[in-house]
Amino acid sequence: VKHQGRLLTGSRADADDAGGEGAKIDVHGCKTVDMASSFGKALLEFTFIVMAAITLLLGINAAKSKAAGKVLFPVTFVTGISSIAYFSMASGGGWVIAPDCRQLFIARYIDWIITTPLLIICLGLVSGVDKWDIMALCLSDVLMVASLAAGALTVGNVKWVWWFFAICWLLHIIFSLGKSWAEAAKAKGGESSSVYSKLAGIIVITWFLYPIVWVFAEGFGNFSVTFEVLIFAILDVISKAIFGLILMSGANTGYEAIEHAGRGSVTPQLDVRTWRGRQHRDESPPAGRLGSVVGLEMLEWTMVEVGPRKAVGDVRSARGA
């Protein structure tokens, strides 16, 4: 098997040269194997640096407050795990030779199967959907990534069956994010709707492109491994690093606005409809005193809930002392 002009025999020295110390060469009877070039390795190293830097930035901002941490810690783990995966690939590990005689980066799929559900959780926190809705989309996401990984490890018609399964799970995710989750974010109000629209737009577009790139890379093999590394690295940076930076921009408007918008808080507002005092008929009731005002015969007031919900009801106080 040739690796950058050199014949690989499966020895320890060849394994070290091709895939890092201790890497195994599984050639599947291939005469040549498409491997990432030195430029591809440089791309992996650069993406690792970008992901690591964004992780540090997100982590610093996540530690500023409890509200910031709740919103930012999941995406901080996303870029952190991704940086580890890229370090593994850049250092010569995390890959095998697929049956179609291509270098297959297993570390990439391990990264995706962990980090993409975390991105779903981030969107769920912003939109305010139910935890069961978040769990359902996370499961669809895991099945999508697992299907693509299985397809990359097979040849023939079975490969495309796995790809079809992945597309089915992807469509469930896209339709949910674009409909029910978007409606929930809109109902939540405040900054949530605006932030959610940006984040969901990034996820829908980039996740739609992943399986298309897969078709021409690990599907038909039209893209070289180096070009595959380039395209997937760009998509990863956009869907994870840029995603995190947009979420971090909530610092300008306050994370509490995203975390608490639409939950509602009950605030009493007095609406005096009838005021008939025996002694002070022309006076208004002192603020904050209900039922203890001398001369108060009847006070009608309303509890109003701030947020998307309607008024919770009228409370009537009987004759005061």
XYZ file of C-alpha atoms in Angstrom:
321
model
C 0.000 0.000 0.000
C 1.397 3.390 -0.997
C 1.399 6.332 1.415
C 2.642 9.603 -0.112
C 4.829 7.726 -2.574
C 6.044 5.165 -0.065
C 5.096 1.480 0.069
C 3.424 0.436 3.312
C 3.984 -3.153 4.329
C 2.206 -3.081 7.688
C 5.378 -2.929 9.767
C 5.666 -0.909 12.989
C 7.785 1.727 11.213
C 5.223 2.095 8.445
C 2.446 2.328 11.014
C 4.277 5.114 12.815
C 4.785 6.991 9.540
C 1.217 6.614 8.303
C -0.886 6.881 11.374
C 1.127 7.623 14.465
C 2.770 5.336 16.963
C 1.154 1.917 17.232
C -1.371 2.530 14.426
C -2.534 -0.579 12.577
C -2.669 -0.840 8.816
C -5.760 -2.669 7.610
C -5.480 -2.634 3.814
C -8.462 -4.834 2.867
C -6.523 -6.063 -0.151
C -6.130 -2.493 -1.491
C -3.188 -1.774 -3.776
C -3.246 1.964 -3.042
C -4.901 3.969 -0.294
C -6.009 7.596 -0.518
C -4.401 9.341 2.457
C -4.379 12.945 3.644
C -1.402 14.907 2.331
C 0.902 17.137 4.361
C -1.462 20.013 3.524
C -4.332 17.965 4.944
C -2.365 17.425 8.134
C -1.694 21.180 8.353
C -5.432 21.797 8.012
C -6.119 19.421 10.896
C -3.533 21.214 13.046
C -4.963 24.643 12.217
C -8.521 23.513 13.014
C -7.316 22.106 16.333
C -5.823 25.509 17.238
C -9.040 27.312 16.276
C -11.232 24.944 18.287
C -8.934 25.106 21.309
C -8.875 28.919 21.256
C -12.673 29.149 20.976
C -13.023 26.643 23.821
C -10.880 28.828 26.077
C -12.864 31.938 25.145
C -16.221 30.252 25.724
C -15.049 28.764 29.003
C -13.957 32.152 30.355
C -17.325 33.703 29.495
C -19.249 30.686 30.823
C -17.613 31.122 34.229
C -18.797 34.723 34.598
C -22.221 33.868 36.004
C -24.595 30.989 36.663
C -26.891 32.089 33.855
C -23.971 32.367 31.427
C -22.725 28.925 32.453
C -26.070 27.273 31.843
C -26.172 28.630 28.299
C -22.478 28.399 27.372
C -21.075 25.301 29.090
C -22.683 22.817 26.642
C -21.195 24.567 23.612
C -17.877 24.908 25.451
C -17.749 21.119 25.682
C -18.651 20.947 21.979
C -15.585 22.883 20.848
C -13.433 21.257 23.546
C -14.262 17.719 22.410
C -13.847 18.759 18.784
C -10.399 20.174 19.520
C -9.374 16.839 21.060
C -10.634 14.977 17.992
C -8.692 17.267 15.661
C -5.557 16.912 17.765
C -5.923 13.147 17.489
C -6.246 13.313 13.698
C -3.469 15.894 13.314
C -1.057 13.827 15.408
C -1.517 10.772 13.182
C -4.159 8.845 15.107
C -7.893 8.316 15.036
C -8.113 6.699 11.602
C -8.416 3.359 9.821
C -8.333 2.281 6.201
C -11.891 1.800 5.004
C -12.903 -1.115 2.746
C -13.052 1.294 -0.214
C -9.325 1.995 0.221
C -9.602 5.457 1.793
C -8.234 6.841 5.020
C -11.266 7.059 7.302
C -11.038 9.329 10.343
C -12.951 7.476 13.041
C -12.140 10.298 15.485
C -14.387 12.561 13.401
C -17.420 10.332 13.932
C -16.683 9.964 17.646
C -16.563 13.765 17.802
C -19.872 14.133 15.955
C -21.753 11.519 17.948
C -20.883 13.356 21.192
C -20.914 17.013 20.185
C -23.922 17.222 17.867
C -26.390 16.203 20.627
C -24.844 18.939 22.773
C -25.638 21.430 20.012
C -29.232 20.185 20.083
C -29.284 20.764 23.847
C -28.035 24.337 23.330
C -30.849 25.011 20.875
C -33.310 23.467 23.312
C -32.182 25.779 26.101
C -32.571 28.832 23.903
C -35.959 27.847 22.445
C -37.399 26.646 25.751
C -38.832 23.372 24.413
C -39.687 20.451 26.679
C -36.861 18.154 27.779
C -38.540 15.202 26.064
C -38.449 17.086 22.761
C -34.741 17.655 23.293
C -34.187 13.972 24.067
C -36.088 12.867 20.947
C -33.977 15.072 18.667
C -30.761 13.981 20.403
C -31.627 10.334 19.718
C -32.370 11.124 16.065
C -29.044 12.915 15.859
C -27.092 9.976 17.342
C -28.781 7.582 14.913
C -27.947 9.895 12.008
C -24.233 10.016 12.843
C -24.111 6.274 13.552
C -25.719 5.578 10.169
C -23.138 7.699 8.343
C -20.318 5.964 10.205
C -21.715 2.540 9.328
C -22.014 3.588 5.687
C -18.413 4.784 5.608
C -17.268 1.359 6.839
C -19.154 -0.601 4.172
C -19.071 -0.926 0.387
C -21.647 -1.578 -2.298
C -25.365 -0.913 -2.110
C -25.437 -1.315 1.666
C -23.475 1.945 1.962
C -26.370 3.858 0.405
C -28.949 2.166 2.590
C -27.092 3.524 5.603
C -26.942 6.960 3.975
C -30.704 6.851 3.384
C -31.263 6.051 7.085
C -29.101 9.044 8.030
C -31.122 11.342 5.756
C -34.385 10.183 7.368
C -33.107 11.096 10.844
C -31.728 14.390 9.502
C -35.098 15.362 8.027
C -36.740 14.773 11.410
C -34.214 17.127 12.995
C -34.545 19.841 10.340
C -38.347 19.861 10.370
C -38.449 19.967 14.175
C -35.963 22.845 14.389
C -37.762 24.781 11.674
C -41.297 24.322 12.960
C -42.114 23.331 16.543
C -38.835 24.549 18.052
C -39.001 27.848 16.155
C -42.579 28.368 17.354
C -41.494 27.699 20.941
C -38.670 30.241 20.667
C -41.054 32.810 19.206
C -43.558 32.237 22.005
C -40.785 32.581 24.566
C -40.110 36.080 23.288
C -37.303 38.412 24.247
C -33.833 37.702 22.869
C -34.597 33.987 22.531
C -36.342 34.210 19.173
C -33.589 36.274 17.543
C -30.734 34.147 18.910
C -32.533 30.910 18.095
C -33.126 31.957 14.477
C -29.415 32.571 13.934
C -28.288 29.376 15.652
C -30.901 27.132 14.051
C -30.073 28.621 10.639
C -26.427 27.654 11.068
C -27.294 24.110 12.153
C -29.859 23.480 9.409
C -27.575 24.699 6.601
C -24.354 23.026 7.759
C -25.983 19.751 8.758
C -27.696 19.596 5.376
C -24.281 19.975 3.699
C -22.534 17.250 5.736
C -24.285 14.289 4.041
C -23.833 15.937 0.618
C -20.074 16.147 1.157
C -20.190 12.570 2.466
C -21.712 11.402 -0.844
C -18.738 12.690 -2.869
C -16.100 11.831 -0.261
C -16.796 8.607 1.584
C -19.626 7.665 -0.795
C -18.401 7.792 -4.383
C -14.832 8.749 -3.469
C -14.726 11.688 -5.928
C -13.185 13.994 -3.318
C -9.660 13.284 -2.146
C -9.146 12.741 1.570
C -7.311 16.078 1.766
C -10.216 17.970 0.151
C -12.609 16.081 2.444
C -10.590 17.260 5.447
C -10.816 20.846 4.186
C -14.599 20.847 3.645
C -15.438 19.051 6.894
C -13.114 21.368 8.836
C -14.922 24.431 7.431
C -18.323 22.962 8.304
C -17.126 22.040 11.807
C -15.797 25.541 12.475
C -19.066 27.132 11.328
C -21.431 24.712 13.094
C -19.461 24.678 16.365
C -17.073 27.614 16.774
C -19.219 30.259 15.032
C -22.285 28.764 16.708
C -20.601 29.252 20.087
C -19.565 32.823 19.351
C -23.129 33.774 18.383
C -24.424 32.187 21.571
C -21.759 34.044 23.534
C -23.018 37.323 22.082
C -25.873 36.977 24.581
C -23.500 38.676 27.008
C -24.362 41.960 25.336
C -28.043 41.637 26.209
C -27.787 39.453 29.295
C -27.965 35.673 29.493
C -30.893 35.969 31.834
C -32.934 37.321 28.922
C -32.318 34.084 27.020
C -32.636 31.784 30.012
C -35.729 33.310 31.607
C -37.572 35.002 28.730
C -41.150 33.902 28.574
C -41.208 32.001 31.845
C -43.264 34.753 33.474
C -43.165 36.224 36.948
C -46.228 37.189 38.897
C -46.394 40.872 39.771
C -49.365 42.343 41.575
C -50.837 45.454 40.012
C -53.617 47.258 41.816
C -56.654 48.245 39.860
C -58.995 50.049 42.192
C -62.476 49.782 40.724
C -64.513 50.746 43.759
C -63.357 52.942 46.597
C -65.876 53.870 49.164
C -64.298 54.995 52.352
C -66.462 55.862 55.302
C -64.090 58.598 56.428
C -61.769 59.390 53.489
C -63.920 59.132 50.387
C -61.698 61.213 48.109
C -58.372 59.624 49.006
C -56.543 56.814 47.185
C -55.376 53.764 49.129
C -51.782 53.931 50.329
C -49.451 51.870 48.100
C -48.667 48.360 49.279
C -51.405 48.167 51.934
C -54.219 45.753 51.170
C -57.073 45.274 53.590
C -55.451 47.248 56.391
C -56.393 50.767 55.345
C -58.702 52.550 57.801
C -61.981 53.386 56.130
C -61.503 50.826 53.291
C -64.814 49.231 52.401
C -63.913 47.403 49.187
C -60.715 47.013 47.191
C -60.770 45.191 43.888
C -57.397 44.367 42.381
C -55.898 42.105 39.775
C -52.885 39.820 39.764
C -51.235 40.165 36.393
C -48.608 37.705 35.202
C -45.789 39.201 33.180
C -44.992 37.116 30.110
C -46.891 35.308 27.367
C -49.540 33.916 29.711
C -52.805 35.717 30.438
C -53.962 37.212 33.695
C -54.297 34.630 36.409
C -57.484 36.030 37.862
C -59.146 38.643 39.962
C -58.788 38.818 43.687
C -61.377 40.644 45.705
C -60.741 41.806 49.253
C -63.701 42.147 51.561
C -64.442 45.010 53.898
C -61.344 46.226 55.739
C -61.041 47.091 59.392
